Amino acid sequence: MREIDAFDALAAGKSIHDDANFSWRVARHPRGNVTPDDFNWAQGAIPEPEPGQVLLKTHYLGLAPVMRMYMMGGSPSGEVPLGIGDVIHGRGVAQIIKSRNPNWREGDLVQGQMGWQTYKVSAMTPQEKFFPMPKNGLPAALGSGVLGMTGLSAYAGLFPTGDPRKGDLMVLSGAAGGVGSMVSQIAANVVGCDVVGIAGGADKCAFVRNHGCSAAIDYKNENLVERLDALRPDGIDLYFDNVGGETLEACMERLRMHARVVLCGSISEYARTDPFALANYTRLRRTDSRMQGFFVYNHIHRWDAVMSDLAGWIREGKLKPVQDIITGFENMPKALAQLYYGQNVGVQCCSVRGEPKDWR
């Protein structure tokens, strides 16, 4: 049995119903990629909201590689570190079904920190970063990814951090992933960059060529260095990094004058015992270039403007939203594992209950 298939056995026999609250909790801190033994399925009573609180019913949940760090007890996004038995952190789309808070109405749809659970009582504090979902004619599912924190990450990494310019010779790693599949399209179709995407496998490379990239490099089956030389003989103006490690190092060797390097993610390094040591950072000095990271929650003040821009580009056809939606709350662990086994295309999400009725 392949490692990823073991998650099907974990989900077998599990399902949710609306008269109880179901959750996935940390069974143990992961070592390497997540495994079925890292997750625990729990069932409890639906909580009742107190004055100032609301009761939320989960419809969609988004997934991101950082969730493994949460499960390990880390706190890369300022979240409360998770211990054994805690509900796993995660953002999603939910509907308010009971409200004892005058600022929030029953029936409203929101996007925010739900955790891996089918119901949640919340005081809607700023720390949970809940935002109302606008009725813009687009599917509510997009709030769990493209019109959620993944979309904000793509925008914040590309624009205020990367400063893209029309005609930039750009390279994008993780181009078939959640952030990457958005960055490629926005850079090409909105800004006018020429984007070379790096992805794993022939199918993913075909996908990225249909989503903003003029060419693709299959890092699993091609020599990355040789392909970079062939596709970027004049160097790189903008490198958007989602993977870190040797890919970052190879792109650093090819910086043009005044190039920009965006540090968004480092999924290739998450399971390493020792951190990757970047040996050629001095290329930044030689080319008057800059390498800059960003923390998505530092850009939360841009939320309304970014969501408006993204929704507009979707309606204009400049951004095709790609969400890899797995159905069934029981499949949340498998959905997370797919990120580490390279099986997702676009933003990885889970449909817990599907689209809410009579909302759009």
mmCIF file of C-alpha atoms in Angstrom:
data_model
loop_
_atom_site.group_PDB
_atom_site.id
_atom_site.type_symbol
_atom_site.label_atom_id
_atom_site.label_comp_id
_atom_site.label_asym_id
_atom_site.label_seq_id
_atom_site.Cartn_x
_atom_site.Cartn_y
_atom_site.Cartn_z
ATOM 1 C CA MET A 1 0.000 0.000 0.000
ATOM 2 C CA ARG A 2 1.273 3.472 -0.891
ATOM 3 C CA GLU A 3 1.704 5.786 2.079
ATOM 4 C CA ILE A 4 -1.005 8.142 0.836
ATOM 5 C CA ASP A 5 -3.493 5.258 0.530
ATOM 6 C CA ALA A 6 -3.245 4.588 4.268
ATOM 7 C CA PHE A 7 -5.347 7.713 4.813
ATOM 8 C CA ASP A 8 -8.305 6.039 3.109
ATOM 9 C CA ALA A 9 -8.290 3.421 5.863
ATOM 10 C CA LEU A 10 -8.213 6.223 8.462
ATOM 11 C CA ALA A 11 -11.376 7.743 6.953
ATOM 12 C CA ALA A 12 -13.218 4.436 6.531
ATOM 13 C CA GLY A 13 -16.460 4.232 8.512
ATOM 14 C CA LYS A 14 -16.388 7.892 9.555
ATOM 15 C CA SER A 15 -19.026 10.452 8.620
ATOM 16 C CA ILE A 16 -20.643 13.527 10.140
ATOM 17 C CA HIS A 17 -24.228 14.448 10.988
ATOM 18 C CA ASP A 18 -25.764 17.710 12.120
ATOM 19 C CA ASP A 19 -26.659 16.773 15.698
ATOM 20 C CA ALA A 20 -23.056 16.498 16.938
ATOM 21 C CA ASN A 21 -19.743 18.314 16.578
ATOM 22 C CA PHE A 22 -16.944 16.345 14.939
ATOM 23 C CA SER A 23 -13.279 17.299 15.010
ATOM 24 C CA TRP A 24 -9.818 16.129 14.015
ATOM 25 C CA ARG A 25 -7.244 16.489 16.790
ATOM 26 C CA VAL A 26 -3.503 16.010 17.241
ATOM 27 C CA ALA A 27 -2.789 12.414 18.250
ATOM 28 C CA ARG A 28 0.973 12.872 18.183
ATOM 29 C CA HIS A 29 3.451 15.389 16.807
ATOM 30 C CA PRO A 30 4.425 14.440 13.229
ATOM 31 C CA ARG A 31 7.906 13.186 12.426
ATOM 32 C CA GLY A 32 8.597 13.756 8.742
ATOM 33 C CA ASN A 33 5.503 13.731 6.530
ATOM 34 C CA VAL A 34 2.162 13.402 8.287
ATOM 35 C CA THR A 35 0.876 9.851 8.809
ATOM 36 C CA PRO A 36 -2.525 8.470 9.894
ATOM 37 C CA ASP A 37 -1.166 7.924 13.418
ATOM 38 C CA ASP A 38 -0.826 11.713 13.820
ATOM 39 C CA PHE A 39 -4.612 12.280 13.780
ATOM 40 C CA ASN A 40 -7.445 11.533 16.186
ATOM 41 C CA TRP A 41 -11.170 11.665 15.302
ATOM 42 C CA ALA A 42 -13.432 13.036 18.032
ATOM 43 C CA GLN A 43 -17.152 13.597 18.525
ATOM 44 C CA GLY A 44 -18.887 15.857 21.042
ATOM 45 C CA ALA A 45 -21.940 17.981 21.677
ATOM 46 C CA ILE A 46 -22.671 21.077 19.601
ATOM 47 C CA PRO A 47 -21.697 24.049 21.775
ATOM 48 C CA GLU A 48 -24.177 26.792 22.668
ATOM 49 C CA PRO A 49 -23.183 30.441 22.194
ATOM 50 C CA GLU A 50 -23.097 32.719 25.206
ATOM 51 C CA PRO A 51 -23.817 36.478 25.108
ATOM 52 C CA GLY A 52 -21.435 38.083 22.608
ATOM 53 C CA GLN A 53 -20.832 34.818 20.759
ATOM 54 C CA VAL A 54 -22.078 33.097 17.601
ATOM 55 C CA LEU A 55 -22.418 29.457 16.573
ATOM 56 C CA LEU A 56 -20.723 28.675 13.256
ATOM 57 C CA LYS A 57 -21.456 25.724 10.976
ATOM 58 C CA THR A 58 -18.523 24.692 8.764
ATOM 59 C CA HIS A 59 -19.003 24.373 4.996
ATOM 60 C CA TYR A 60 -15.453 24.400 3.617
ATOM 61 C CA LEU A 61 -11.955 24.146 5.079
ATOM 62 C CA GLY A 62 -8.703 25.143 3.391
ATOM 63 C CA LEU A 63 -5.384 23.365 3.843
ATOM 64 C CA ALA A 64 -1.802 24.583 3.685
ATOM 65 C CA PRO A 65 1.644 23.065 4.314
ATOM 66 C CA VAL A 66 2.063 25.185 7.448
ATOM 67 C CA MET A 67 -0.536 23.002 9.208
ATOM 68 C CA ARG A 68 2.055 20.304 9.745
ATOM 69 C CA MET A 69 4.108 22.867 11.695
ATOM 70 C CA TYR A 70 1.059 23.620 13.831
ATOM 71 C CA MET A 71 0.688 19.911 14.574
ATOM 72 C CA MET A 72 4.338 19.742 15.583
ATOM 73 C CA GLY A 73 3.684 22.366 18.260
ATOM 74 C CA GLY A 74 5.146 25.254 16.288
ATOM 75 C CA SER A 75 3.552 28.679 15.954
ATOM 76 C CA PRO A 76 4.753 30.168 12.648
ATOM 77 C CA SER A 77 1.633 32.312 12.195
ATOM 78 C CA GLY A 78 1.200 33.482 15.757
ATOM 79 C CA GLU A 79 -1.398 30.803 16.490
ATOM 80 C CA VAL A 80 -1.517 29.155 19.911
ATOM 81 C CA PRO A 81 0.847 26.133 19.740
ATOM 82 C CA LEU A 82 -0.989 22.817 19.509
ATOM 83 C CA GLY A 83 -0.612 20.112 22.112
ATOM 84 C CA ILE A 84 -1.713 16.498 22.014
ATOM 85 C CA GLY A 85 -5.526 16.362 21.900
ATOM 86 C CA ASP A 86 -6.009 19.890 20.535
ATOM 87 C CA VAL A 87 -8.219 20.664 17.531
ATOM 88 C CA ILE A 88 -5.978 21.268 14.523
ATOM 89 C CA HIS A 89 -5.766 24.883 13.311
ATOM 90 C CA GLY A 90 -7.276 25.785 9.963
ATOM 91 C CA ARG A 91 -9.256 28.493 8.209
ATOM 92 C CA GLY A 92 -12.483 27.942 6.380
ATOM 93 C CA VAL A 93 -15.936 29.129 5.348
ATOM 94 C CA ALA A 94 -18.824 28.859 7.800
ATOM 95 C CA GLN A 95 -22.382 30.083 8.247
ATOM 96 C CA ILE A 96 -23.669 31.755 11.394
ATOM 97 C CA ILE A 97 -26.621 29.648 12.545
ATOM 98 C CA LYS A 98 -27.087 31.237 16.010
ATOM 99 C CA SER A 99 -26.030 34.722 17.012
ATOM 100 C CA ARG A 100 -25.931 36.384 20.403
ATOM 101 C CA ASN A 101 -23.597 39.064 19.054
ATOM 102 C CA PRO A 102 -25.307 42.212 17.713
ATOM 103 C CA ASN A 103 -22.579 42.738 15.115
ATOM 104 C CA TRP A 104 -23.202 39.423 13.333
ATOM 105 C CA ARG A 105 -26.473 38.166 11.871
ATOM 106 C CA GLU A 106 -27.763 34.619 11.571
ATOM 107 C CA GLY A 107 -27.409 33.409 8.007
ATOM 108 C CA ASP A 108 -24.266 35.459 7.310
ATOM 109 C CA LEU A 109 -21.364 33.603 5.724
ATOM 110 C CA VAL A 110 -17.866 34.252 7.074
ATOM 111 C CA GLN A 111 -14.299 33.219 6.383
ATOM 112 C CA GLY A 112 -11.902 32.738 9.277
ATOM 113 C CA GLN A 113 -10.194 30.515 11.839
ATOM 114 C CA MET A 114 -12.570 27.578 12.222
ATOM 115 C CA GLY A 115 -10.169 24.786 13.096
ATOM 116 C CA TRP A 116 -10.765 21.218 11.953
ATOM 117 C CA GLN A 117 -14.274 20.929 13.376
ATOM 118 C CA THR A 118 -17.811 20.923 12.029
ATOM 119 C CA TYR A 119 -19.169 23.539 14.476
ATOM 120 C CA LYS A 120 -17.535 26.302 16.468
ATOM 121 C CA VAL A 121 -18.612 28.871 19.055
ATOM 122 C CA SER A 122 -16.766 32.143 18.628
ATOM 123 C CA ALA A 123 -16.750 35.650 20.038
ATOM 124 C CA MET A 124 -15.435 36.756 16.614
ATOM 125 C CA THR A 125 -12.327 38.255 18.171
ATOM 126 C CA PRO A 126 -9.702 40.026 16.037
ATOM 127 C CA GLN A 127 -7.303 37.139 16.721
ATOM 128 C CA GLU A 128 -9.575 34.755 14.783
ATOM 129 C CA LYS A 129 -9.614 37.128 11.786
ATOM 130 C CA PHE A 130 -13.150 36.502 10.599
ATOM 131 C CA PHE A 131 -14.298 38.367 7.492
ATOM 132 C CA PRO A 132 -17.810 38.523 6.015
ATOM 133 C CA MET A 133 -18.149 36.760 2.663
ATOM 134 C CA PRO A 134 -19.575 39.167 0.073
ATOM 135 C CA LYS A 135 -22.481 38.132 -2.134
ATOM 136 C CA ASN A 136 -20.627 38.598 -5.411
ATOM 137 C CA GLY A 137 -22.056 35.714 -7.412
ATOM 138 C CA LEU A 138 -18.947 33.575 -6.928
ATOM 139 C CA PRO A 139 -18.973 30.182 -5.161
ATOM 140 C CA ALA A 140 -18.593 30.216 -1.381
ATOM 141 C CA ALA A 141 -15.948 27.504 -1.799
ATOM 142 C CA LEU A 142 -13.512 30.140 -3.054
ATOM 143 C CA GLY A 143 -13.452 31.615 0.458
ATOM 144 C CA SER A 144 -11.481 28.578 1.618
ATOM 145 C CA GLY A 145 -8.588 29.361 -0.726
ATOM 146 C CA VAL A 146 -8.489 31.638 -3.754
ATOM 147 C CA LEU A 147 -10.623 34.298 -2.046
ATOM 148 C CA GLY A 148 -9.110 33.528 1.331
ATOM 149 C CA MET A 149 -5.710 33.494 2.978
ATOM 150 C CA THR A 150 -4.107 31.764 -0.034
ATOM 151 C CA GLY A 151 -5.230 34.610 -2.249
ATOM 152 C CA LEU A 152 -3.890 37.183 0.191
ATOM 153 C CA SER A 153 -0.555 35.303 0.274
ATOM 154 C CA ALA A 154 -0.292 35.336 -3.519
ATOM 155 C CA TYR A 155 -1.083 39.045 -3.694
ATOM 156 C CA ALA A 156 1.139 40.110 -0.793
ATOM 157 C CA GLY A 157 4.060 38.067 -2.079
ATOM 158 C CA LEU A 158 3.769 39.269 -5.650
ATOM 159 C CA PHE A 159 2.933 42.957 -5.342
ATOM 160 C CA PRO A 160 4.245 44.676 -2.177
ATOM 161 C CA THR A 161 7.085 42.143 -1.815
ATOM 162 C CA GLY A 162 8.048 41.233 -5.386
ATOM 163 C CA ASP A 163 7.343 44.554 -7.122
ATOM 164 C CA PRO A 164 6.604 42.897 -10.499
ATOM 165 C CA ARG A 165 7.086 44.882 -13.690
ATOM 166 C CA LYS A 166 5.823 44.387 -17.211
ATOM 167 C CA GLY A 167 8.334 42.330 -19.187
ATOM 168 C CA ASP A 168 10.034 40.818 -16.126
ATOM 169 C CA LEU A 169 11.765 37.507 -16.801
ATOM 170 C CA MET A 170 10.262 35.540 -13.940
ATOM 171 C CA VAL A 171 10.711 32.067 -12.449
ATOM 172 C CA LEU A 172 8.130 30.557 -10.103
ATOM 173 C CA SER A 173 8.628 27.383 -8.067
ATOM 174 C CA GLY A 174 5.675 25.406 -6.754
ATOM 175 C CA ALA A 175 3.815 26.732 -9.786
ATOM 176 C CA ALA A 176 1.035 24.117 -9.616
ATOM 177 C CA GLY A 177 0.316 24.706 -5.921
ATOM 178 C CA GLY A 178 -2.205 26.943 -4.242
ATOM 179 C CA VAL A 179 -0.227 30.188 -4.159
ATOM 180 C CA GLY A 180 1.790 29.351 -7.266
ATOM 181 C CA SER A 181 -1.228 28.729 -9.499
ATOM 182 C CA MET A 182 -2.488 32.201 -8.629
ATOM 183 C CA VAL A 183 0.840 34.025 -8.856
ATOM 184 C CA SER A 184 1.524 32.632 -12.344
ATOM 185 C CA GLN A 185 -1.766 33.921 -13.735
ATOM 186 C CA ILE A 186 -1.708 37.311 -12.032
ATOM 187 C CA ALA A 187 1.926 37.948 -12.995
ATOM 188 C CA ALA A 188 1.296 37.017 -16.624
ATOM 189 C CA ASN A 189 -2.246 38.245 -17.230
ATOM 190 C CA VAL A 190 -2.422 41.320 -15.002
ATOM 191 C CA VAL A 191 1.186 42.569 -14.891
ATOM 192 C CA GLY A 192 2.638 41.211 -18.144
ATOM 193 C CA CYS A 193 5.571 39.162 -16.832
ATOM 194 C CA ASP A 194 7.027 36.212 -18.731
ATOM 195 C CA VAL A 195 6.750 33.320 -16.257
ATOM 196 C CA VAL A 196 8.650 30.032 -16.261
ATOM 197 C CA GLY A 197 6.994 27.648 -13.815
ATOM 198 C CA ILE A 198 8.658 24.790 -11.941
ATOM 199 C CA ALA A 199 6.445 21.802 -11.106
ATOM 200 C CA GLY A 200 6.701 18.048 -10.575
ATOM 201 C CA GLY A 201 5.565 15.705 -13.354
ATOM 202 C CA ALA A 202 4.303 16.024 -16.917
ATOM 203 C CA ASP A 203 0.677 16.594 -15.901
ATOM 204 C CA LYS A 204 1.498 19.464 -13.575
ATOM 205 C CA CYS A 205 3.780 21.035 -16.162
ATOM 206 C CA ALA A 206 0.951 20.900 -18.709
ATOM 207 C CA PHE A 207 -1.306 22.493 -16.093
ATOM 208 C CA VAL A 208 1.020 25.437 -15.385
ATOM 209 C CA ARG A 209 1.466 26.111 -19.115
ATOM 210 C CA ASN A 210 -2.310 26.587 -19.228
ATOM 211 C CA HIS A 211 -2.303 28.853 -16.195
ATOM 212 C CA GLY A 212 -0.008 31.743 -16.993
ATOM 213 C CA CYS A 213 3.379 30.121 -17.593
ATOM 214 C CA SER A 214 5.056 30.436 -20.997
ATOM 215 C CA ALA A 215 7.203 27.372 -20.222
ATOM 216 C CA ALA A 216 7.589 24.755 -17.502
ATOM 217 C CA ILE A 217 10.397 22.804 -15.879
ATOM 218 C CA ASP A 218 9.666 19.297 -14.615
ATOM 219 C CA TYR A 219 11.978 19.070 -11.623
ATOM 220 C CA LYS A 220 11.201 15.376 -11.173
ATOM 221 C CA ASN A 221 12.272 14.327 -14.663
ATOM 222 C CA GLU A 222 14.479 17.129 -15.984
ATOM 223 C CA ASN A 223 17.794 18.638 -14.939
ATOM 224 C CA LEU A 224 16.786 21.885 -13.227
ATOM 225 C CA VAL A 225 20.080 23.673 -13.842
ATOM 226 C CA GLU A 226 20.174 22.789 -17.547
ATOM 227 C CA ARG A 227 16.561 23.812 -18.067
ATOM 228 C CA LEU A 228 17.058 27.132 -16.274
ATOM 229 C CA ASP A 229 20.030 27.827 -18.550
ATOM 230 C CA ALA A 230 17.919 27.008 -21.601
ATOM 231 C CA LEU A 231 14.811 28.947 -20.610
ATOM 232 C CA ARG A 232 16.453 31.868 -18.823
ATOM 233 C CA PRO A 233 19.751 32.394 -20.698
ATOM 234 C CA ASP A 234 19.596 36.126 -19.896
ATOM 235 C CA GLY A 235 18.912 35.567 -16.210
ATOM 236 C CA ILE A 236 16.018 36.193 -13.830
ATOM 237 C CA ASP A 237 14.397 39.506 -12.868
ATOM 238 C CA LEU A 238 11.951 38.044 -10.348
ATOM 239 C CA TYR A 239 12.052 34.692 -8.591
ATOM 240 C CA PHE A 240 9.030 33.713 -6.492
ATOM 241 C CA ASP A 241 10.102 30.900 -4.169
ATOM 242 C CA ASN A 242 7.644 28.395 -2.728
ATOM 243 C CA VAL A 243 10.012 25.492 -2.080
ATOM 244 C CA GLY A 244 13.425 26.680 -0.818
ATOM 245 C CA GLY A 245 16.427 24.361 -0.800
ATOM 246 C CA GLU A 246 18.398 23.579 -3.935
ATOM 247 C CA THR A 247 15.822 25.233 -6.199
ATOM 248 C CA LEU A 248 16.303 28.559 -4.446
ATOM 249 C CA GLU A 249 20.072 28.142 -4.707
ATOM 250 C CA ALA A 250 19.913 27.410 -8.447
ATOM 251 C CA CYS A 251 17.782 30.476 -9.156
ATOM 252 C CA MET A 252 20.051 32.700 -7.051
ATOM 253 C CA GLU A 253 22.884 31.887 -9.480
ATOM 254 C CA ARG A 254 20.934 33.445 -12.353
ATOM 255 C CA LEU A 255 19.880 36.832 -10.970
ATOM 256 C CA ARG A 256 19.973 39.822 -13.281
ATOM 257 C CA MET A 257 20.842 43.291 -12.068
ATOM 258 C CA HIS A 258 18.288 44.654 -9.594
ATOM 259 C CA ALA A 259 16.481 41.328 -9.375
ATOM 260 C CA ARG A 260 13.970 40.496 -6.656
ATOM 261 C CA VAL A 261 13.617 37.203 -4.772
ATOM 262 C CA VAL A 262 10.368 36.569 -2.879
ATOM 263 C CA LEU A 263 10.501 34.062 -0.014
ATOM 264 C CA CYS A 264 6.981 32.678 0.273
ATOM 265 C CA GLY A 265 7.405 29.030 1.286
ATOM 266 C CA SER A 266 9.978 26.280 1.746
ATOM 267 C CA ILE A 267 8.032 23.030 1.507
ATOM 268 C CA SER A 268 11.101 21.104 0.329
ATOM 269 C CA GLU A 269 12.732 21.838 3.682
ATOM 270 C CA TYR A 270 9.879 21.026 6.065
ATOM 271 C CA ALA A 271 10.868 17.408 6.586
ATOM 272 C CA ARG A 272 14.649 18.008 6.728
ATOM 273 C CA THR A 273 16.433 17.215 9.952
ATOM 274 C CA ASP A 274 18.826 20.139 9.454
ATOM 275 C CA PRO A 275 17.890 23.474 7.834
ATOM 276 C CA PHE A 276 19.150 24.057 4.302
ATOM 277 C CA ALA A 277 22.211 26.327 4.222
ATOM 278 C CA LEU A 278 22.032 28.800 1.316
ATOM 279 C CA ALA A 279 25.624 29.155 0.132
ATOM 280 C CA ASN A 280 25.314 31.761 -2.624
ATOM 281 C CA TYR A 281 23.427 34.620 -0.984
ATOM 282 C CA THR A 282 26.274 36.960 -1.987
ATOM 283 C CA ARG A 283 24.774 36.992 -5.488
ATOM 284 C CA LEU A 284 22.454 39.619 -4.046
ATOM 285 C CA ARG A 285 25.399 41.964 -3.523
ATOM 286 C CA ARG A 286 26.904 41.364 -6.930
ATOM 287 C CA THR A 287 23.673 42.197 -8.731
ATOM 288 C CA ASP A 288 22.256 44.934 -6.463
ATOM 289 C CA SER A 289 19.350 42.597 -5.873
ATOM 290 C CA ARG A 290 17.107 42.008 -2.898
ATOM 291 C CA MET A 291 15.654 38.932 -1.231
ATOM 292 C CA GLN A 292 12.610 39.557 0.938
ATOM 293 C CA GLY A 293 10.243 37.393 2.887
ATOM 294 C CA PHE A 294 6.755 38.280 4.035
ATOM 295 C CA PHE A 295 4.276 37.208 6.691
ATOM 296 C CA VAL A 296 0.749 37.109 5.332
ATOM 297 C CA TYR A 297 -0.856 38.336 8.574
ATOM 298 C CA ASN A 298 1.189 41.534 8.302
ATOM 299 C CA HIS A 299 -0.892 42.294 5.198
ATOM 300 C CA ILE A 300 -4.299 41.663 6.721
ATOM 301 C CA HIS A 301 -5.111 45.382 6.453
ATOM 302 C CA ARG A 302 -5.187 44.885 2.661
ATOM 303 C CA TRP A 303 -7.952 42.252 2.879
ATOM 304 C CA ASP A 304 -10.928 44.114 1.398
ATOM 305 C CA ALA A 305 -8.943 45.679 -1.441
ATOM 306 C CA VAL A 306 -7.203 42.398 -2.307
ATOM 307 C CA MET A 307 -10.420 40.368 -2.317
ATOM 308 C CA SER A 308 -12.041 42.987 -4.536
ATOM 309 C CA ASP A 309 -9.134 42.838 -7.003
ATOM 310 C CA LEU A 310 -9.058 39.033 -7.060
ATOM 311 C CA ALA A 311 -12.819 38.736 -7.578
ATOM 312 C CA GLY A 312 -12.599 41.294 -10.381
ATOM 313 C CA TRP A 313 -9.826 39.389 -12.138
ATOM 314 C CA ILE A 314 -11.855 36.179 -11.868
ATOM 315 C CA ARG A 315 -14.863 37.846 -13.490
ATOM 316 C CA GLU A 316 -12.619 39.333 -16.206
ATOM 317 C CA GLY A 317 -11.117 35.923 -16.984
ATOM 318 C CA LYS A 318 -7.580 36.951 -15.998
ATOM 319 C CA LEU A 319 -7.550 34.571 -13.035
ATOM 320 C CA LYS A 320 -8.971 31.068 -13.318
ATOM 321 C CA PRO A 321 -9.561 29.847 -9.747
ATOM 322 C CA VAL A 322 -8.163 26.362 -9.210
ATOM 323 C CA GLN A 323 -9.160 24.554 -6.027
ATOM 324 C CA ASP A 324 -8.469 20.859 -5.487
ATOM 325 C CA ILE A 325 -11.533 20.002 -3.402
ATOM 326 C CA ILE A 326 -11.737 16.698 -1.572
ATOM 327 C CA THR A 327 -15.223 15.786 -0.346
ATOM 328 C CA GLY A 328 -15.967 14.726 3.209
ATOM 329 C CA PHE A 329 -14.718 16.005 6.557
ATOM 330 C CA GLU A 330 -13.441 12.491 7.277
ATOM 331 C CA ASN A 331 -10.875 13.023 4.496
ATOM 332 C CA MET A 332 -9.184 16.088 6.031
ATOM 333 C CA PRO A 333 -5.997 14.180 7.002
ATOM 334 C CA LYS A 334 -5.678 12.803 3.460
ATOM 335 C CA ALA A 335 -6.184 16.283 2.019
ATOM 336 C CA LEU A 336 -3.298 17.569 4.131
ATOM 337 C CA ALA A 337 -1.097 14.612 3.210
ATOM 338 C CA GLN A 338 -1.673 15.280 -0.493
ATOM 339 C CA LEU A 339 0.263 18.543 -0.130
ATOM 340 C CA TYR A 340 3.384 16.683 1.010
ATOM 341 C CA TYR A 341 3.052 13.846 -1.492
ATOM 342 C CA GLY A 342 2.653 16.304 -4.367
ATOM 343 C CA GLN A 343 -0.809 15.125 -5.378
ATOM 344 C CA ASN A 344 -2.721 18.409 -5.288
ATOM 345 C CA VAL A 345 -3.146 20.936 -8.079
ATOM 346 C CA GLY A 346 -4.133 24.446 -7.033
ATOM 347 C CA VAL A 347 -5.456 25.289 -3.577
ATOM 348 C CA GLN A 348 -6.137 22.180 -1.469
ATOM 349 C CA CYS A 349 -9.563 22.353 0.187
ATOM 350 C CA CYS A 350 -12.163 20.112 1.769
ATOM 351 C CA SER A 351 -15.903 20.322 1.227
ATOM 352 C CA VAL A 352 -17.502 19.623 4.599
ATOM 353 C CA ARG A 353 -21.101 20.409 3.647
ATOM 354 C CA GLY A 354 -20.842 22.014 0.219
ATOM 355 C CA GLU A 355 -22.410 25.306 -0.833
ATOM 356 C CA PRO A 356 -24.858 26.864 1.644
ATOM 357 C CA LYS A 357 -28.403 27.110 0.304
ATOM 358 C CA ASP A 358 -29.937 30.412 -0.792
ATOM 359 C CA TRP A 359 -26.826 32.438 -0.133
ATOM 360 C CA ARG A 360 -25.368 33.778 -3.398
#
